[in-house]
Amino acid sequence: MINIRKSTVHTANTLRAQALVNDHSVISSAEFSQSRKNISLVVTSTQLKSVNPHVTYYRSGRNLSEVVLRPESGNRILIGNELIPATVVVVNGKITKIHPGVLDPISVCDCGNVINAGDSVVMPGIVDSHVHVNEPGRTEWEGFWTATRAAAAGGITTLIDMPLNSIPPTTTVSNLLEKHHAADGKCHVDVGFWGGVVPDNVDDLQPLVENGVDDLQPLVENGVVGFKCFLIHSGVDEFPSVEETHVDEALSKLKGTGSVLAFHAEVDCSSNPENDANPNEYKTFLESRPPQMEKDAIELVAKLCRKHGDVRCHIVHLSAADAIPTIAKLKAEGYPLTVETCPHYLTLNADTISDNDTTFKCCPPIRNPENQEKLWEALKEGVIDLIVSDHSPCVAELKQPGVKDFMSAWGGISSVQFGLPIIWTSAKDRGLSISDVSRWMSRNPAQLAGLGNTKGQIQEGYDADFVVWDPEADTLIEESSILHRNKLTPYKHRQLTEFKAVW
Ligand SMILES: NC(=O)NC(NC(N)=O)C(=O)[O-]
Ligand SMILES: [Zn+2]
Ligand SMILES: [Zn+2]
């Protein structure tokens, strides 16, 4: 994980800064440098801790005791909204002091480790609050070891694991305990957990928020960051969708807990394809998931949000721009609603998806360029608050192009490692700033997850989670650089043809 441009200065320190889990170096510098090309350094803190009384963390162990980040030149540490020259002092995983200007490290602390960021940008580590790590139960789809390694390679220092596709789903405290056991010792970055709302677990919600139930081991010392529910079939039978009554009950239970309920916002509107529609064409799938499904679902969320007033609600992976006016109105009325979208909705184009290429299938679907422009406008205006991956991998046979058609293939895009370079490529072409990208990918996801006072910014007292990267360098995503388990991603193809990510 060495900045190719300045590959010498901090080699020694960088090697020491590698992700360590239980004192075993888990990623060789060669692997990182090969896979990370121009993202030069991810530094996360050392100790297990509950940064928020209700949040569970697995922190990658690091032997860094004191580190000073000092750019040799250039004004490129993101403090607040500004890229400025600064010297950042880190002690035991916390940012203890930010000195304006580039100072001699000796003058700021008697530490041994100085990491020179060179002329790279130093940004708060990315917080990806929408990742499906399907362990336990479907670890062959994706596990903590591979997902968090890919995340670290993409500048992510905190990910929040979704409550489904693992078996069991995270819908009870004992299932959360199983998640903890599965994650323990395998996390290269910090990991938190979403709980799930399903029809029969309303009595599990408060225990999942607070501290579990008395008879459980102290291991479940904390709870989930929030909850996810589906208003349509989730793709896996063991995580059933909910009706309005279930959501009503759940929101009542969550009142006053400070938690948040996130919605997969699509409802069925019987838009089944014509009998003679070709399932191997993307168009067939796209027409089966019209924007109306999202719009109707978000109208329902708005109704429930108004009824329950102060319980935070969140729309995950918005694709249909048609729903933006409903969202804007609800936010203007002051309701605590947040909205995310994903790199694939912002950068991939329905009109160019080839027949059979089911790596592009996800729910809701990738739509056309006109819709995409409206999503970018909504991001700029703050109607959409954050960008997260919705990394939803599976084994290759469930995506098999040709054999698996769009109607039967698994729905989910794998991209956890590539969000930052992909978004930066488009954002910079639109005249947007690194500060905008950091707000969308670090600060706001941290706030959604209840971590806004310790993560998502470079600020004194915050966790020392950084991504140091080179926004002017060019690179391509190649098969060999993909670290998530099944190496399927739509970006590989797009990379080699029209879609050249510059990061
Ligand atoms: N079970 C899933 O992983 N579903 C996910 N699948 C997508 N997005 O296609 C999701 O987030 O809805
Ligand atoms: Zn979803
Ligand atoms: Zn998802």
Short mmCIF file of C-alpha atoms in Angstrom, two decimals, residues 251 263 300-313 330 335-337:
data_model
loop_
_atom_site.label_atom_id
_atom_site.label_comp_id
_atom_site.label_asym_id
_atom_site.label_seq_id
_atom_site.Cartn_x
_atom_site.Cartn_y
_atom_site.Cartn_z
CA LEU A 251 -41.13 2.37 14.43
CA PHE A 263 -35.86 0.72 3.89
CA LEU A 300 -45.40 4.77 2.08
CA VAL A 301 -42.16 5.58 3.93
CA ALA A 302 -43.14 9.26 3.89
CA LYS A 303 -46.54 8.41 5.39
CA LEU A 304 -44.94 6.34 8.17
CA CYS A 305 -42.22 8.92 8.75
CA ARG A 306 -44.87 11.64 9.25
CA LYS A 307 -46.85 9.38 11.58
CA HIS A 308 -43.84 8.53 13.76
CA GLY A 309 -42.23 11.94 13.64
CA ASP A 310 -38.91 11.69 15.43
CA VAL A 311 -37.75 8.15 14.56
CA ARG A 312 -34.95 8.39 11.99
CA CYS A 313 -35.79 6.78 8.63
CA LEU A 330 -40.51 15.28 3.46
CA TYR A 335 -38.62 14.91 9.14
CA PRO A 336 -35.45 12.95 10.01
CA LEU A 337 -35.10 11.19 6.66
#
